Short mmCIF file of C-alpha atoms in Angstrom, two decimals:
data_model
loop_
_atom_site.label_atom_id
_atom_site.label_comp_id
_atom_site.label_asym_id
_atom_site.label_seq_id
_atom_site.Cartn_x
_atom_site.Cartn_y
_atom_site.Cartn_z
CA MET A 1 -7.81 33.50 20.54
CA SER A 2 -9.62 32.59 17.32
CA VAL A 3 -9.02 29.42 15.34
CA SER A 4 -7.34 31.34 12.53
CA GLN A 5 -5.00 33.05 15.02
CA ARG A 6 -4.04 29.68 16.54
CA PHE A 7 -3.43 28.20 13.09
CA PHE A 8 -1.26 31.18 12.15
CA LEU A 9 0.85 30.72 15.29
CA PHE A 10 1.24 27.02 14.54
CA ALA A 11 2.10 27.65 10.88
CA LYS A 12 4.57 30.36 11.85
CA SER A 13 6.40 28.09 14.30
CA PHE A 14 6.33 24.97 12.09
CA ARG A 15 9.74 24.28 10.56
CA PRO A 16 9.66 21.37 8.08
CA GLN A 17 13.45 21.23 7.82
CA LEU A 18 13.52 19.91 11.40
CA CYS A 19 11.12 17.13 10.45
CA SER A 20 12.97 16.13 7.31
CA ARG A 21 16.25 15.80 9.19
CA SER A 22 14.66 13.44 11.68
CA LEU A 23 13.25 11.09 9.01
CA LYS A 24 15.42 8.11 8.15
CA THR A 25 15.62 7.09 4.52
CA SER A 26 17.22 3.76 5.28
CA SER A 27 17.26 1.28 8.10
CA SER A 28 19.53 -1.44 9.36
CA VAL A 29 18.18 -4.87 10.26
CA PHE A 30 20.63 -7.53 11.42
CA GLY A 31 23.49 -5.56 9.94
CA THR A 32 21.90 -5.17 6.50
CA LYS A 33 21.40 -1.56 5.52
CA MET A 34 18.58 -0.98 3.03
CA THR A 35 16.08 1.65 1.97
CA VAL A 36 12.40 1.39 2.85
CA ARG A 37 11.73 0.62 -0.83
CA ASP A 38 14.13 -2.33 -0.74
CA ALA A 39 12.70 -3.57 2.56
CA LEU A 40 9.17 -3.55 1.13
CA ASN A 41 10.37 -5.30 -2.02
CA SER A 42 12.16 -7.94 0.03
CA ALA A 43 9.10 -8.51 2.24
CA MET A 44 6.80 -8.89 -0.76
CA ARG A 45 9.25 -11.25 -2.48
CA GLU A 46 9.41 -13.41 0.68
CA GLU A 47 5.61 -13.57 0.92
CA LEU A 48 5.20 -14.39 -2.77
CA GLU A 49 7.74 -17.22 -2.40
CA ARG A 50 6.19 -18.50 0.83
CA ASP A 51 2.50 -18.43 -0.09
CA LYS A 52 1.02 -19.11 -3.54
CA ASP A 53 -2.14 -17.18 -2.55
CA VAL A 54 -0.31 -13.84 -2.29
CA ILE A 55 -0.85 -11.56 -5.30
CA ILE A 56 0.13 -7.96 -6.04
CA LEU A 57 -2.03 -5.60 -8.06
CA GLY A 58 -1.95 -1.91 -8.87
CA GLU A 59 -1.03 0.64 -11.49
CA GLU A 60 2.30 -0.08 -13.20
CA VAL A 61 3.40 -2.63 -10.57
CA ALA A 62 4.30 -5.33 -13.10
CA GLU A 63 6.07 -4.48 -16.33
CA TYR A 64 7.17 -0.99 -15.19
CA ASP A 65 8.31 -2.30 -11.74
CA GLY A 66 6.11 0.18 -9.88
CA ALA A 67 6.04 3.97 -10.01
CA TYR A 68 8.60 4.12 -7.19
CA LYS A 69 10.23 0.75 -8.00
CA VAL A 70 8.83 -0.93 -4.89
CA THR A 71 7.87 -4.00 -6.94
CA LYS A 72 11.09 -4.08 -8.97
CA GLY A 73 11.82 -7.54 -10.40
CA LEU A 74 8.75 -9.24 -8.92
CA TRP A 75 6.83 -9.47 -12.21
CA LYS A 76 9.78 -11.12 -13.95
CA MET A 77 10.17 -13.55 -11.07
CA PHE A 78 6.50 -14.47 -10.46
CA GLY A 79 4.71 -13.66 -13.73
CA ASP A 80 1.37 -12.21 -14.80
CA SER A 81 -0.75 -14.40 -12.57
CA ARG A 82 0.82 -13.11 -9.34
CA VAL A 83 1.87 -9.51 -10.15
CA MET A 84 -0.82 -7.69 -12.14
CA ASP A 85 -1.04 -4.27 -13.72
CA THR A 86 -4.46 -2.66 -13.43
CA PRO A 87 -6.18 0.19 -15.26
CA ILE A 88 -6.06 3.66 -13.71
CA THR A 89 -9.16 3.16 -11.58
CA GLU A 90 -8.39 2.99 -7.89
CA MET A 91 -11.97 2.16 -6.89
CA GLY A 92 -11.95 -0.73 -9.37
CA PHE A 93 -8.74 -2.46 -8.37
CA ALA A 94 -9.37 -1.87 -4.67
CA GLY A 95 -12.69 -3.65 -5.18
CA ILE A 96 -10.93 -6.49 -7.00
CA ALA A 97 -8.49 -6.79 -4.09
CA VAL A 98 -11.34 -6.90 -1.56
CA GLY A 99 -13.15 -9.58 -3.59
CA ALA A 100 -9.95 -11.59 -4.00
CA ALA A 101 -9.40 -11.47 -0.24
CA MET A 102 -12.96 -12.65 0.36
CA ALA A 103 -12.30 -15.55 -2.04
CA GLY A 104 -9.23 -16.64 -0.06
CA LEU A 105 -6.36 -14.90 -1.83
CA LYS A 106 -4.00 -12.53 0.00
CA PRO A 107 -3.76 -9.44 -2.19
CA ILE A 108 -1.31 -6.59 -1.81
CA CYS A 109 -2.96 -3.59 -3.45
CA GLU A 110 -0.56 -0.76 -4.26
CA PHE A 111 -1.79 2.77 -4.78
CA MET A 112 0.61 5.03 -6.65
CA THR A 113 0.23 7.78 -4.04
CA PHE A 114 -1.73 8.17 -0.82
CA ASN A 115 -4.06 10.81 -2.23
CA PHE A 116 -5.11 8.43 -5.04
CA ALA A 117 -6.21 5.95 -2.37
CA MET A 118 -8.92 8.42 -1.41
CA GLN A 119 -10.58 7.62 -4.76
CA ALA A 120 -11.09 4.10 -3.36
CA ILE A 121 -12.08 5.07 0.18
CA ASP A 122 -15.51 3.44 -0.17
CA GLN A 123 -13.91 0.07 -0.96
CA ILE A 124 -11.35 0.46 1.82
CA ILE A 125 -13.80 1.55 4.54
CA ASN A 126 -17.11 -0.04 3.57
CA SER A 127 -16.01 -3.22 1.80
CA ALA A 128 -12.65 -4.20 3.30
CA ALA A 129 -12.96 -2.97 6.87
CA LYS A 130 -16.61 -3.82 7.47
CA SER A 131 -17.02 -7.07 5.54
CA SER A 132 -16.97 -9.22 8.67
CA TYR A 133 -19.72 -7.17 10.32
CA MET A 134 -21.82 -6.81 7.17
CA SER A 135 -21.75 -10.57 6.56
CA ALA A 136 -22.55 -11.49 10.18
CA GLY A 137 -19.13 -13.10 10.49
CA LEU A 138 -19.38 -15.27 7.35
CA VAL A 139 -16.51 -13.34 5.78
CA SER A 140 -14.15 -13.11 8.71
CA LYS A 141 -10.70 -14.03 7.49
CA THR A 142 -9.98 -11.47 4.81
CA VAL A 143 -6.27 -10.69 4.65
CA LEU A 144 -5.70 -7.56 2.62
CA CYS A 145 -2.77 -5.16 2.48
CA PHE A 146 -3.01 -1.68 1.00
CA LEU A 147 0.40 -0.26 0.12
CA LEU A 148 0.33 3.55 0.08
CA ASN A 149 3.27 5.55 -1.18
CA CYS A 150 3.76 8.76 0.78
CA HIS A 151 6.56 11.20 0.08
CA VAL A 152 7.66 13.90 2.46
#
């Protein structure tokens, strides 16, 4: 059986409606029901309150509250120095996040969608993931979170 024949059989049997029914849009933790968006917002708010070194950067994360409202209210609560809008240049703000992490900050870098993160793949793979090895261990405690929005 050729590769194209196997793919056709897979594609023919794949039923996305079964997948979408199995995906939860909300979760319950300790009796509190919330959406994934609200859970992420709550977690980021807690970290921003707990640690002054945590910052959030990305496209429209501040004044607009994020493209999918994940960062809603955080800019008003923590201001420009902690929640920062960036230009539409994924490679650029991913690089800023990597540099900030190397300098001791704890950045949360939000990409509007997962496919836009591929524009910054060099920063993610070569700068963020390999910095400890490329610096012979001198840069070993980089804490960096990439937030990727994926919609099914």
